[in-house]
Amino acid sequence: MAVRPGFQLDGSALRICRALDGMPLAIELAAARCRSMTAAQIADRLDDRFRLLTRGSRTALPRHQTLRAVVDWSWDLLADAERVMLRRLAVFPGGATLEAAGAVCDPGGTLGDPVDLVAALVDKSLLVEDDGRYRMLETIRAYGLERLDECGETAQLRRRHATWFLALAERLEPTLRTAEQLKALAVLSAEHDNLHGALRRAIADEDADLAVQFVLVLGWYWWMRGHRVEGAGLAVAALALDGPTDPDARAMACGVAAVNGFDGIGETTQVNAWFQEAFRYQGRQPMFRLFKAVSMLFRNGSTDETLEHIGVLTRDPDPWLASLGELLYCHAEMNIGIPYDAAARRFAKSLAGFQEIGERWGMAASMQSLAEVLARRGEFAAAVEHLEESLRLFGELGTAEDRSAAEVRLAQLHELLGHPERAERVLAGARRTALQVGLPEGIAFVDYVYAERALRAGRLDEARRQFNDAAAILAGAHASAQMLAAVQGGLAVVRALEGAPGDGRTMAAVALEHARSAFDGPVAGAVLEDAAEVVLLDGDPALAVTLLTAAEKIRGGPDHTRPHLATLASAASAALTAAERAAAVARGRATTIETAADLL
């Protein structure tokens, strides 16, 4: 205020304080700059803080008149070995353990005991200790990097740093699929900034081989810990680099990129290209067998071909892959209408396999899938128990990407069990999760569910707005055919209820075209039911019965989570004679998702 009367604290001022680590002198020097610059201008230039913060109070001691002078003064007080250790520790963007500090900064042990050196730097306030990790304030780190560059050690230290953390990730990667996964995830999460810092430097240096190696070993960490969006972006950048790479490493990295780009993160053509390149792999890494199976789900190949590839995985000698194979195989079977009881048995087998291993992500995914079958059978309370346990396990893993869909289903079940307030609270949490993850399709899915609630409550204006919000989000994303079909089906019902069933019928036909390309039986069933509601409003009860019958066949049974269907089916059947009803049912049993759109 003394430097610039009327100055107001805002976001830029907070950015300055955070960037300067709350150091009083550094903030005072930044404040002096307010005579000639705005807070936003200062904040934007703090990457070059030593040049920017060069003038303070004229009455201060010389060593306190510039930020560089302050740090120079502390530097001059260090012993030679302490200076070497300090400048080399600056290569760690995420701080360092004692083990990493010794291995990267002094692999030959010529500086002395790293414990003593690090302790001395902590005592002199140049390092901060936090539960066995040692980090620098960003101002000190920026200074250390300058000193490292002056000594010509930057390239050498970066290579040591990258080598150390690549080896760490390689050691931990296999344990991510075991009962020891929480310990491994804790270490990898603590070293997240170091791991990603090394990968980003490799990308910036156009070191294709090193970048690809990092993608290969970090892929499952990205998937389990909820860094799929960030990981997919880094994989894109690494795989776009020219330069020599190990062919097998690159092939596996392509598989990693494809799997992390699977859920609407990656563009379809690119993901397919990654899968194709992954098939060039010639080594014995077990995860390659997973990539082969998952690629079939993504490519929407023929049913027999898809089941054949995934069926091989169910017999894999690796128990984790075999359990995952059971999970994937059942999902593929559900897309062609496997009966609910058979699906429940297979999901239970997958769950038992993961429980025997002690692997939480697999247990959570299997429980979520089993809960879906139980919910459709009308066993809502049992489904809630499975979903809550699934969410607990996902919470232990720290992943958000897998939570939103489970939270949405849990909210719907609470509503069906007569707990509307609890349902509203859980659905609001699902929205927060989806926004946190940032995937357009996840956000659109929550909007779709809100729209469905409004639709079934008769709030057509609200339903139309929410469906349109979901459609707008999907329009700018790599949207799946499943979501496009679901949203278009909902809009078709709204339009029909608004008094334009002909328009609704046209929109329902578009939804069924999307469903035809989705290879997703449950989604196809829901869209057929939406179409049945539309055609009934259009005065065609026979076609409504046909579509409802086809929906049950394609899905594998009735869906008790959509209670309005019972009223819909009764109304359609009541409008027909027994002979008309029997003929409509027979047509429905002969209808496939490929032929359903033609009926409209």
Coordinates of C-alpha atoms in Angstrom, one line a residue:
M1 CA 0.0 0.0 0.0
A2 CA 2.9 2.3 0.7
V3 CA 4.4 1.7 -2.8
R4 CA 1.0 1.8 -4.6
P5 CA -1.9 3.5 -2.7
G6 CA -5.2 1.8 -3.4
F7 CA -3.6 -1.6 -4.2
Q8 CA -6.1 -4.5 -3.9
L9 CA -5.2 -8.1 -3.1
D10 CA -6.3 -10.3 -6.0
G11 CA -5.4 -13.6 -7.7
S12 CA -2.2 -12.2 -9.2
A13 CA -1.0 -11.1 -5.8
L14 CA -1.6 -14.6 -4.4
R15 CA 0.3 -16.0 -7.5
I16 CA 3.3 -13.8 -6.6
C17 CA 3.3 -14.9 -3.0
R18 CA 3.1 -18.6 -3.9
A19 CA 5.7 -18.4 -6.6
L20 CA 8.1 -16.7 -4.2
D21 CA 7.4 -19.3 -1.5
G22 CA 6.2 -16.7 0.9
M23 CA 9.8 -15.4 1.4
P24 CA 9.3 -11.9 3.1
L25 CA 12.3 -10.3 1.4
A26 CA 11.3 -11.6 -2.1
I27 CA 7.7 -10.4 -1.6
E28 CA 9.1 -6.9 -0.5
L29 CA 11.2 -6.8 -3.6
A30 CA 8.2 -7.7 -5.7
A31 CA 6.1 -5.0 -4.0
A32 CA 8.7 -2.5 -4.9
R33 CA 8.0 -3.3 -8.6
C34 CA 4.4 -2.2 -8.1
R35 CA 5.5 1.4 -8.6
S36 CA 5.8 0.6 -12.4
M37 CA 4.0 -2.7 -13.0
T38 CA 0.7 -4.3 -12.2
A39 CA 0.5 -7.4 -10.0
A40 CA -0.5 -9.5 -13.0
Q41 CA 2.6 -8.2 -15.0
I42 CA 4.9 -9.1 -12.1
A43 CA 3.3 -12.6 -11.7
D44 CA 3.7 -13.3 -15.4
R45 CA 7.4 -12.5 -15.3
L46 CA 8.5 -14.4 -12.2
D47 CA 10.1 -17.2 -14.3
D48 CA 13.0 -14.7 -14.6
R49 CA 12.8 -13.6 -11.0
F50 CA 16.4 -12.8 -10.5
R51 CA 16.4 -10.2 -13.2
L52 CA 13.0 -8.9 -12.3
L53 CA 13.5 -8.4 -8.6
T54 CA 16.5 -6.2 -8.6
R55 CA 15.4 -3.1 -6.7
G56 CA 14.3 -2.8 -3.1
S57 CA 14.5 -0.2 -0.4
R58 CA 17.4 2.3 -1.0
T59 CA 18.1 2.1 2.8
A60 CA 18.5 -1.7 2.9
L61 CA 21.8 -3.4 3.2
P62 CA 23.4 -4.0 -0.3
R63 CA 22.9 -7.8 0.1
H64 CA 19.1 -7.1 0.6
Q65 CA 18.6 -4.8 -2.4
T66 CA 18.2 -7.6 -5.0
L67 CA 16.9 -11.1 -4.7
R68 CA 20.1 -12.5 -6.3
A69 CA 22.2 -10.7 -3.7
V70 CA 20.2 -12.4 -1.0
V71 CA 20.8 -15.9 -2.3
D72 CA 24.4 -15.1 -3.3
W73 CA 25.1 -14.2 0.3
S74 CA 23.7 -17.6 1.5
W75 CA 25.6 -19.4 -1.2
D76 CA 28.9 -17.8 -0.2
L77 CA 28.5 -19.1 3.3
L78 CA 28.4 -22.7 2.1
A79 CA 31.3 -25.2 2.1
D80 CA 32.4 -26.4 -1.4
A81 CA 30.8 -29.8 -1.0
E82 CA 27.5 -28.2 0.2
R83 CA 27.5 -25.9 -2.9
V84 CA 27.9 -28.9 -5.2
M85 CA 25.1 -30.8 -3.5
L86 CA 22.8 -27.8 -3.5
R87 CA 23.2 -27.0 -7.2
R88 CA 22.8 -30.7 -8.2
L89 CA 19.7 -31.1 -6.0
A90 CA 18.1 -28.4 -8.1
V91 CA 17.6 -31.0 -10.9
F92 CA 14.8 -32.6 -8.8
P93 CA 11.5 -30.7 -9.6
G94 CA 9.7 -32.8 -7.0
G95 CA 12.3 -32.9 -4.2
A96 CA 14.4 -35.9 -3.3
T97 CA 14.8 -38.7 -0.8
L98 CA 18.2 -39.3 0.7
E99 CA 18.7 -42.3 -1.5
A100 CA 17.8 -40.5 -4.7
A101 CA 20.0 -37.5 -3.6
G102 CA 23.0 -39.7 -3.1
A103 CA 22.5 -41.7 -6.3
V104 CA 21.9 -38.7 -8.6
C105 CA 24.0 -36.0 -7.1
D106 CA 27.1 -38.0 -6.0
P107 CA 27.1 -41.5 -7.3
G108 CA 30.8 -41.9 -6.6
G109 CA 30.5 -40.7 -3.0
T110 CA 33.3 -38.1 -3.5
L111 CA 31.4 -35.3 -1.7
G112 CA 31.0 -37.1 1.6
D113 CA 28.1 -38.5 3.5
P114 CA 24.9 -37.3 1.7
V115 CA 23.1 -37.4 5.0
D116 CA 25.5 -34.9 6.5
L117 CA 25.4 -32.6 3.5
V118 CA 21.6 -32.6 3.2
A119 CA 21.3 -32.0 7.0
A120 CA 23.6 -29.0 6.7
L121 CA 21.6 -27.5 3.9
V122 CA 18.4 -28.0 6.0
D123 CA 20.1 -26.3 8.9
K124 CA 20.9 -23.3 6.7
S125 CA 17.3 -23.1 5.4
L126 CA 18.2 -23.9 1.9
L127 CA 16.3 -27.2 1.9
V128 CA 13.0 -28.0 3.5
E129 CA 12.5 -31.5 5.1
D130 CA 9.0 -33.0 4.8
D131 CA 8.5 -36.6 6.0
G132 CA 11.9 -37.8 4.7
R133 CA 11.8 -35.8 1.5
Y134 CA 13.9 -32.8 0.9
R135 CA 12.9 -30.0 -1.5
M136 CA 13.9 -26.5 -2.3
L137 CA 11.9 -23.3 -2.4
E138 CA 11.4 -22.5 -6.0
T139 CA 13.6 -19.4 -5.7
I140 CA 16.5 -21.4 -4.4
R141 CA 15.9 -24.1 -7.1
A142 CA 16.0 -21.5 -9.8
Y143 CA 19.3 -20.2 -8.4
G144 CA 20.7 -23.7 -8.2
L145 CA 19.8 -24.5 -11.8
E146 CA 21.7 -21.4 -12.9
R147 CA 24.7 -22.5 -10.9
L148 CA 24.4 -26.0 -12.4
D149 CA 24.4 -24.6 -15.9
E150 CA 27.4 -22.4 -15.1
C151 CA 29.4 -25.5 -14.2
G152 CA 28.4 -27.3 -17.3
E153 CA 26.7 -30.1 -15.3
T154 CA 23.1 -29.7 -16.5
A155 CA 22.9 -32.4 -19.2
Q156 CA 24.8 -34.9 -17.0
L157 CA 22.6 -34.4 -14.0
R158 CA 19.4 -34.5 -16.0
R159 CA 20.5 -37.8 -17.5
R160 CA 21.3 -39.3 -14.0
H161 CA 18.0 -38.0 -12.7
A162 CA 16.0 -39.5 -15.6
T163 CA 17.9 -42.8 -15.4
W164 CA 17.3 -43.1 -11.6
F165 CA 13.5 -42.5 -11.9
L166 CA 13.1 -44.6 -15.0
A167 CA 14.6 -47.5 -13.1
L168 CA 12.4 -46.8 -10.0
A169 CA 9.3 -46.9 -12.2
E170 CA 10.4 -50.1 -13.9
R171 CA 10.8 -51.8 -10.6
L172 CA 7.4 -50.7 -9.3
E173 CA 5.3 -51.2 -12.5
P174 CA 4.7 -55.0 -12.1
T175 CA 3.6 -54.5 -8.4
L176 CA 0.8 -52.2 -9.5
R177 CA -1.2 -55.3 -10.4
T178 CA -0.6 -57.1 -7.0
A179 CA -1.7 -56.7 -3.4
E180 CA 1.4 -54.4 -2.9
Q181 CA -0.1 -51.8 -5.3
L182 CA -0.9 -49.2 -2.6
K183 CA 2.7 -49.0 -1.5
A184 CA 3.9 -48.8 -5.1
L185 CA 1.3 -46.1 -5.9
A186 CA 2.3 -44.1 -2.9
V187 CA 6.0 -44.0 -4.0
L188 CA 5.1 -43.2 -7.6
S189 CA 2.7 -40.4 -6.5
A190 CA 5.4 -39.0 -4.2
E191 CA 7.7 -38.9 -7.2
H192 CA 5.1 -37.7 -9.7
D193 CA 6.8 -34.4 -10.4
N194 CA 10.2 -36.0 -10.8
L195 CA 8.8 -38.7 -13.1
H196 CA 6.8 -36.3 -15.3
G197 CA 9.6 -33.7 -15.1
A198 CA 12.0 -36.3 -16.6
L199 CA 9.6 -37.3 -19.2
R200 CA 8.8 -33.7 -20.2
R201 CA 12.5 -32.9 -20.4
A202 CA 13.0 -36.0 -22.7
I203 CA 10.2 -34.7 -24.9
A204 CA 11.7 -31.2 -25.0
D205 CA 15.1 -32.6 -25.8
E206 CA 13.5 -34.8 -28.5
D207 CA 15.0 -37.8 -26.9
A208 CA 12.5 -40.3 -28.4
D209 CA 14.0 -43.4 -26.8
L210 CA 14.0 -42.1 -23.3
A211 CA 10.5 -40.6 -23.7
V212 CA 9.1 -43.8 -25.0
Q213 CA 10.6 -45.8 -22.1
F214 CA 8.9 -43.5 -19.6
V215 CA 5.5 -43.9 -21.4
L216 CA 5.9 -47.6 -21.2
V217 CA 6.5 -47.8 -17.5
L218 CA 4.1 -45.1 -16.4
G219 CA 1.0 -46.2 -18.4
W220 CA -0.6 -48.3 -15.7
Y221 CA 0.2 -45.8 -13.0
W222 CA -1.6 -43.2 -15.1
W223 CA -4.6 -45.5 -15.5
M224 CA -4.9 -46.5 -11.8
R225 CA -4.1 -43.2 -10.2
G226 CA -6.4 -41.1 -12.4
H227 CA -3.8 -39.4 -14.6
R228 CA -5.2 -40.7 -17.9
V229 CA -5.8 -37.3 -19.6
E230 CA -2.4 -36.0 -18.6
G231 CA -0.8 -39.4 -19.5
A232 CA -2.5 -39.6 -22.9
G233 CA -1.2 -36.1 -23.7
L234 CA 2.4 -37.0 -22.7
A235 CA 2.2 -40.3 -24.7
V236 CA 1.0 -38.3 -27.8
A237 CA 4.0 -36.0 -27.5
A238 CA 6.5 -38.8 -26.9
L239 CA 5.3 -41.0 -29.7
A240 CA 5.3 -38.1 -32.1
L241 CA 9.1 -37.6 -31.7
D242 CA 11.5 -38.6 -34.5
G243 CA 14.6 -40.5 -33.6
P244 CA 15.7 -44.1 -32.9
T245 CA 13.8 -46.1 -30.3
D246 CA 13.7 -49.8 -29.3
P247 CA 11.0 -51.3 -31.5
D248 CA 9.5 -53.4 -28.8
A249 CA 9.5 -50.5 -26.3
R250 CA 7.8 -48.3 -28.8
A251 CA 5.2 -51.0 -29.6
M252 CA 4.3 -51.4 -25.9
A253 CA 4.2 -47.6 -25.4
C254 CA 1.7 -47.5 -28.3
G255 CA -0.4 -50.0 -26.4
V256 CA -0.2 -47.9 -23.3
A257 CA -1.2 -44.8 -25.2
A258 CA -4.1 -46.5 -26.8
V259 CA -5.5 -47.9 -23.5
N260 CA -5.2 -44.5 -21.8
G261 CA -6.8 -42.8 -24.8
F262 CA -9.6 -45.4 -24.9
D263 CA -12.3 -43.6 -22.9
G264 CA -12.9 -40.6 -25.2
I265 CA -9.5 -39.0 -24.6
G266 CA -7.9 -40.0 -27.9
E267 CA -9.2 -39.5 -31.4
T268 CA -10.5 -42.8 -32.8
T269 CA -8.2 -42.9 -35.8
Q270 CA -5.2 -42.2 -33.6
V271 CA -6.1 -44.9 -31.1
N272 CA -6.6 -47.4 -33.8
A273 CA -3.2 -46.5 -35.3
W274 CA -1.6 -47.0 -31.8
F275 CA -3.2 -50.4 -31.5
Q276 CA -2.0 -51.5 -34.9
E277 CA 1.6 -50.4 -34.1
A278 CA 1.4 -52.2 -30.7
F279 CA 0.8 -55.5 -32.6
R280 CA 4.4 -55.3 -33.9
Y281 CA 5.6 -56.2 -30.4
Q282 CA 7.8 -59.3 -30.4
G283 CA 8.7 -59.7 -26.7
R284 CA 7.2 -61.5 -23.8
Q285 CA 5.7 -58.7 -21.7
P286 CA 2.3 -60.0 -20.4
M287 CA 0.5 -56.7 -20.8
F288 CA 0.8 -57.0 -24.6
R289 CA -1.8 -59.8 -24.4
L290 CA -4.2 -57.3 -22.7
F291 CA -3.7 -54.7 -25.5
K292 CA -4.6 -57.3 -28.1
A293 CA -7.9 -58.1 -26.3
V294 CA -8.8 -54.5 -25.6
S295 CA -8.2 -53.5 -29.2
M296 CA -11.1 -55.7 -30.2
L297 CA -13.5 -53.9 -27.9
F298 CA -12.4 -50.6 -29.3
R299 CA -12.5 -51.6 -33.0
N300 CA -16.1 -53.0 -32.7
G301 CA -15.1 -56.1 -34.7
S302 CA -17.4 -59.0 -35.3
T303 CA -18.9 -60.6 -32.1
D304 CA -17.3 -64.0 -32.7
E305 CA -13.9 -62.4 -33.4
T306 CA -14.1 -60.2 -30.3
L307 CA -15.1 -63.0 -28.0
E308 CA -12.4 -65.3 -29.4
H309 CA -9.6 -62.8 -28.7
I310 CA -10.9 -62.0 -25.2
G311 CA -11.6 -65.6 -24.5
V312 CA -7.8 -66.3 -24.9
L313 CA -7.2 -63.8 -22.2
T314 CA -9.5 -65.6 -19.7
R315 CA -7.1 -68.6 -20.0
D316 CA -4.0 -66.6 -19.5
P317 CA -1.3 -68.0 -17.1
D318 CA -1.1 -64.6 -15.5
P319 CA -3.9 -64.7 -12.8
W320 CA -4.4 -60.9 -13.0
L321 CA -4.8 -61.0 -16.8
A322 CA -7.1 -64.0 -16.6
S323 CA -9.3 -62.2 -14.1
L324 CA -9.4 -59.1 -16.2
G325 CA -10.2 -61.4 -19.2
E326 CA -13.3 -62.7 -17.4
L327 CA -14.4 -59.1 -16.7
L328 CA -13.9 -58.0 -20.4
Y329 CA -15.4 -61.2 -21.8
C330 CA -18.6 -60.7 -19.8
H331 CA -18.9 -57.1 -20.9
A332 CA -18.6 -58.3 -24.5
E333 CA -21.2 -60.9 -23.9
M334 CA -23.6 -58.4 -22.4
N335 CA -23.3 -56.4 -25.6
I336 CA -25.0 -59.3 -27.4
G337 CA -27.6 -60.0 -24.7
I338 CA -26.2 -62.6 -22.3
P339 CA -28.9 -63.5 -19.7
Y340 CA -28.4 -61.6 -16.4
D341 CA -27.8 -64.8 -14.3
A342 CA -24.9 -65.9 -16.6
A343 CA -23.4 -62.4 -16.5
A344 CA -23.6 -62.3 -12.7
R345 CA -21.8 -65.6 -12.4
R346 CA -19.0 -64.5 -14.7
F347 CA -18.6 -61.1 -13.0
A348 CA -18.5 -63.0 -9.6
K349 CA -15.7 -65.2 -11.0
S350 CA -13.7 -62.2 -12.1
L351 CA -14.2 -60.6 -8.6
A352 CA -13.0 -63.8 -6.9
G353 CA -9.9 -63.9 -9.0
F354 CA -9.0 -60.3 -8.2
Q355 CA -9.7 -60.9 -4.5
E356 CA -7.4 -63.9 -4.5
I357 CA -4.6 -61.6 -5.9
G358 CA -5.6 -58.7 -3.6
E359 CA -5.7 -56.2 -6.5
R360 CA -8.1 -53.4 -5.7
W361 CA -8.7 -51.9 -9.1
G362 CA -9.9 -55.2 -10.5
M363 CA -12.0 -55.8 -7.4
A364 CA -13.6 -52.4 -7.7
A365 CA -14.3 -52.8 -11.5
S366 CA -15.8 -56.2 -11.0
M367 CA -18.0 -55.1 -8.1
Q368 CA -19.2 -52.2 -10.2
S369 CA -20.1 -54.5 -13.1
L370 CA -21.8 -57.0 -10.8
A371 CA -23.8 -54.2 -9.2
E372 CA -25.0 -53.2 -12.6
V373 CA -26.5 -56.7 -13.2
L374 CA -28.0 -56.8 -9.8
A375 CA -29.6 -53.4 -10.3
R376 CA -31.2 -54.4 -13.6
R377 CA -32.6 -57.5 -11.9
G378 CA -34.2 -55.2 -9.4
E379 CA -31.9 -56.1 -6.5
F380 CA -31.3 -52.5 -5.6
A381 CA -30.1 -52.8 -2.0
A382 CA -27.5 -55.5 -3.0
A383 CA -26.3 -53.3 -5.9
V384 CA -25.9 -50.3 -3.5
E385 CA -23.6 -52.4 -1.2
H386 CA -21.4 -53.5 -4.2
L387 CA -21.2 -49.9 -5.5
E388 CA -20.3 -48.5 -2.1
E389 CA -17.5 -51.0 -1.7
S390 CA -16.3 -50.4 -5.3
L391 CA -16.2 -46.6 -4.6
R392 CA -14.2 -47.3 -1.3
L393 CA -11.6 -49.3 -3.3
F394 CA -11.4 -46.7 -6.0
G395 CA -10.9 -44.1 -3.2
E396 CA -8.0 -46.1 -1.8
L397 CA -6.4 -46.1 -5.2
G398 CA -6.9 -42.4 -5.6
T399 CA -8.4 -42.6 -9.0
A400 CA -11.3 -40.3 -10.1
E401 CA -11.9 -41.5 -13.7
D402 CA -13.6 -44.7 -12.5
R403 CA -15.7 -43.1 -9.8
S404 CA -18.2 -40.8 -11.7
A405 CA -20.1 -43.6 -13.4
A406 CA -20.4 -45.6 -10.2
E407 CA -21.6 -42.5 -8.3
V408 CA -24.2 -41.8 -11.0
R409 CA -25.6 -45.4 -10.7
L410 CA -25.5 -45.2 -6.9
A411 CA -27.6 -42.0 -7.0
Q412 CA -30.1 -43.6 -9.3
L413 CA -30.4 -46.6 -7.0
H414 CA -31.0 -44.3 -3.9
E415 CA -33.8 -42.7 -5.9
L416 CA -35.3 -46.0 -6.7
L417 CA -35.0 -47.1 -3.0
G418 CA -37.0 -43.9 -1.9
H419 CA -34.1 -41.8 -0.7
P420 CA -34.3 -38.7 -2.9
E421 CA -32.1 -36.4 -0.7
R422 CA -29.4 -39.0 -0.6
A423 CA -29.7 -39.5 -4.4
E424 CA -29.3 -35.7 -5.0
R425 CA -26.2 -35.5 -2.8
V426 CA -24.5 -38.5 -4.5
L427 CA -25.4 -37.2 -8.0
A428 CA -24.0 -33.8 -7.1
G429 CA -20.8 -35.6 -6.0
A430 CA -20.7 -37.4 -9.4
R431 CA -20.8 -34.0 -11.1
R432 CA -17.9 -32.7 -9.0
T433 CA -16.0 -35.9 -9.8
A434 CA -16.7 -35.6 -13.6
L435 CA -15.6 -31.9 -13.6
Q436 CA -12.5 -32.8 -11.6
V437 CA -11.5 -35.4 -14.2
G438 CA -12.4 -33.1 -17.1
L439 CA -13.4 -35.7 -19.7
P440 CA -16.2 -34.2 -21.8
E441 CA -18.0 -37.5 -22.0
G442 CA -18.1 -38.0 -18.3
I443 CA -19.5 -34.5 -17.8
A444 CA -22.1 -35.1 -20.5
F445 CA -23.1 -38.4 -18.9
V446 CA -24.0 -36.6 -15.6
D447 CA -26.0 -34.0 -17.6
Y448 CA -27.8 -36.9 -19.3
V449 CA -28.8 -38.4 -16.0
Y450 CA -30.0 -35.1 -14.7
A451 CA -32.1 -34.8 -17.9
E452 CA -33.5 -38.2 -17.5
R453 CA -34.6 -37.4 -13.9
A454 CA -36.3 -34.2 -15.1
L455 CA -38.0 -36.1 -18.0
R456 CA -39.4 -38.8 -15.7
A457 CA -40.7 -36.1 -13.3
G458 CA -42.5 -34.3 -16.2
R459 CA -40.2 -31.2 -16.2
L460 CA -39.8 -31.1 -20.0
D461 CA -38.2 -27.7 -20.3
E462 CA -35.5 -28.7 -17.8
A463 CA -35.0 -32.1 -19.5
R464 CA -34.6 -30.5 -22.9
R465 CA -32.1 -28.0 -21.6
Q466 CA -30.0 -30.7 -19.9
F467 CA -30.1 -33.1 -22.9
N468 CA -29.0 -30.2 -25.1
D469 CA -26.2 -29.3 -22.7
A470 CA -25.0 -32.9 -22.9
A471 CA -25.3 -32.8 -26.7
A472 CA -23.3 -29.6 -26.9
I473 CA -20.5 -31.0 -24.8
L474 CA -20.3 -34.1 -26.9
A475 CA -20.3 -32.1 -30.1
G476 CA -16.8 -30.7 -29.3
A477 CA -15.4 -34.0 -28.1
H478 CA -14.3 -37.5 -29.3
A479 CA -17.8 -38.7 -28.3
S480 CA -18.6 -42.4 -28.2
A481 CA -21.6 -43.7 -30.2
Q482 CA -23.0 -44.9 -26.9
M483 CA -23.4 -41.4 -25.5
L484 CA -24.6 -39.9 -28.8
A485 CA -27.3 -42.6 -29.0
A486 CA -28.4 -42.1 -25.4
V487 CA -28.7 -38.3 -25.6
Q488 CA -30.4 -38.4 -29.0
G489 CA -32.9 -41.0 -27.6
G490 CA -33.7 -38.8 -24.7
L491 CA -34.3 -35.7 -26.9
A492 CA -36.6 -37.8 -29.1
V493 CA -38.8 -38.6 -26.1
V494 CA -38.9 -35.0 -25.0
R495 CA -39.9 -33.9 -28.5
A496 CA -42.6 -36.5 -28.7
L497 CA -44.0 -35.5 -25.3
E498 CA -44.0 -31.9 -26.5
G499 CA -46.5 -32.8 -29.1
A500 CA -44.3 -33.5 -32.1
P501 CA -44.1 -37.4 -32.2
G502 CA -43.2 -37.3 -35.9
D503 CA -40.0 -35.3 -35.1
G504 CA -39.4 -37.6 -32.2
R505 CA -39.6 -40.6 -34.5
T506 CA -37.0 -39.1 -36.8
M507 CA -34.7 -38.3 -33.9
A508 CA -35.2 -41.8 -32.5
A509 CA -34.1 -43.3 -35.8
V510 CA -30.9 -41.2 -35.6
A511 CA -30.3 -42.5 -32.0
L512 CA -30.8 -46.1 -33.2
E513 CA -28.2 -45.5 -36.0
H514 CA -25.7 -44.4 -33.3
A515 CA -26.6 -47.5 -31.2
R516 CA -26.1 -49.7 -34.2
S517 CA -22.4 -48.6 -34.4
A518 CA -21.8 -48.8 -30.7
F519 CA -21.7 -52.6 -30.1
D520 CA -23.3 -52.0 -26.7
G521 CA -26.3 -54.1 -25.9
P522 CA -27.4 -52.2 -22.7
V523 CA -27.3 -48.8 -24.5
A524 CA -29.1 -50.2 -27.5
G525 CA -31.8 -51.6 -25.3
A526 CA -32.3 -48.2 -23.6
V527 CA -32.5 -46.4 -27.0
L528 CA -35.0 -49.0 -28.3
E529 CA -37.1 -48.3 -25.2
D530 CA -37.0 -44.6 -25.9
A531 CA -38.0 -45.2 -29.5
A532 CA -40.9 -47.4 -28.2
E533 CA -42.1 -44.5 -26.1
V534 CA -42.0 -42.2 -29.1
V535 CA -43.9 -44.5 -31.4
L536 CA -46.6 -45.1 -28.8
L537 CA -47.1 -41.4 -28.6
D538 CA -47.3 -41.4 -32.4
G539 CA -50.1 -43.9 -32.2
D540 CA -48.3 -47.1 -33.1
P541 CA -48.7 -49.5 -30.1
A542 CA -47.8 -52.6 -32.2
L543 CA -44.4 -51.1 -33.0
A544 CA -43.9 -50.1 -29.4
V545 CA -44.4 -53.7 -28.3
T546 CA -42.0 -54.8 -31.0
L547 CA -39.3 -52.4 -29.9
L548 CA -39.7 -53.2 -26.2
T549 CA -39.4 -56.9 -26.9
A550 CA -36.3 -56.3 -29.0
A551 CA -34.8 -54.2 -26.2
E552 CA -35.2 -57.0 -23.6
K553 CA -33.7 -59.5 -26.1
I554 CA -30.7 -57.4 -27.0
R555 CA -30.0 -56.4 -23.4
G556 CA -30.5 -59.9 -21.9
G557 CA -33.6 -59.1 -19.8
P558 CA -35.8 -56.3 -18.5
D559 CA -34.2 -53.3 -16.9
H560 CA -35.8 -52.7 -13.5
T561 CA -33.9 -49.4 -13.0
R562 CA -36.3 -47.8 -15.6
P563 CA -39.7 -48.3 -13.8
H564 CA -41.6 -46.2 -16.4
L565 CA -41.2 -49.1 -18.8
A566 CA -43.8 -51.2 -17.0
T567 CA -46.4 -48.5 -17.5
L568 CA -45.3 -48.0 -21.1
A569 CA -45.5 -51.8 -21.9
S570 CA -48.9 -52.1 -20.3
A571 CA -50.3 -49.1 -22.3
A572 CA -48.9 -50.5 -25.5
S573 CA -50.2 -54.0 -24.9
A574 CA -53.7 -52.8 -23.8
A575 CA -54.1 -51.1 -27.2
L576 CA -53.7 -54.4 -29.1
T577 CA -55.7 -57.6 -29.5
A578 CA -54.1 -60.8 -28.4
A579 CA -53.2 -61.7 -31.9
E580 CA -51.8 -58.3 -32.7
R581 CA -49.8 -58.5 -29.4
A582 CA -48.4 -61.9 -30.3
A583 CA -47.4 -60.8 -33.8
A584 CA -45.7 -57.7 -32.4
V585 CA -43.7 -59.8 -29.8
A586 CA -42.7 -62.2 -32.5
R587 CA -41.3 -59.4 -34.6
G588 CA -39.5 -58.0 -31.6
R589 CA -37.8 -61.4 -31.0
A590 CA -36.6 -61.4 -34.6
T591 CA -35.4 -57.8 -34.5
T592 CA -31.7 -57.0 -34.1
I593 CA -30.1 -53.7 -33.5
E594 CA -29.0 -53.7 -37.1
T595 CA -32.7 -53.9 -38.3
A596 CA -34.4 -51.8 -35.6
A597 CA -33.7 -48.5 -37.2
D598 CA -35.4 -49.6 -40.4
L599 CA -38.7 -50.1 -38.5
L600 CA -38.9 -46.3 -37.8

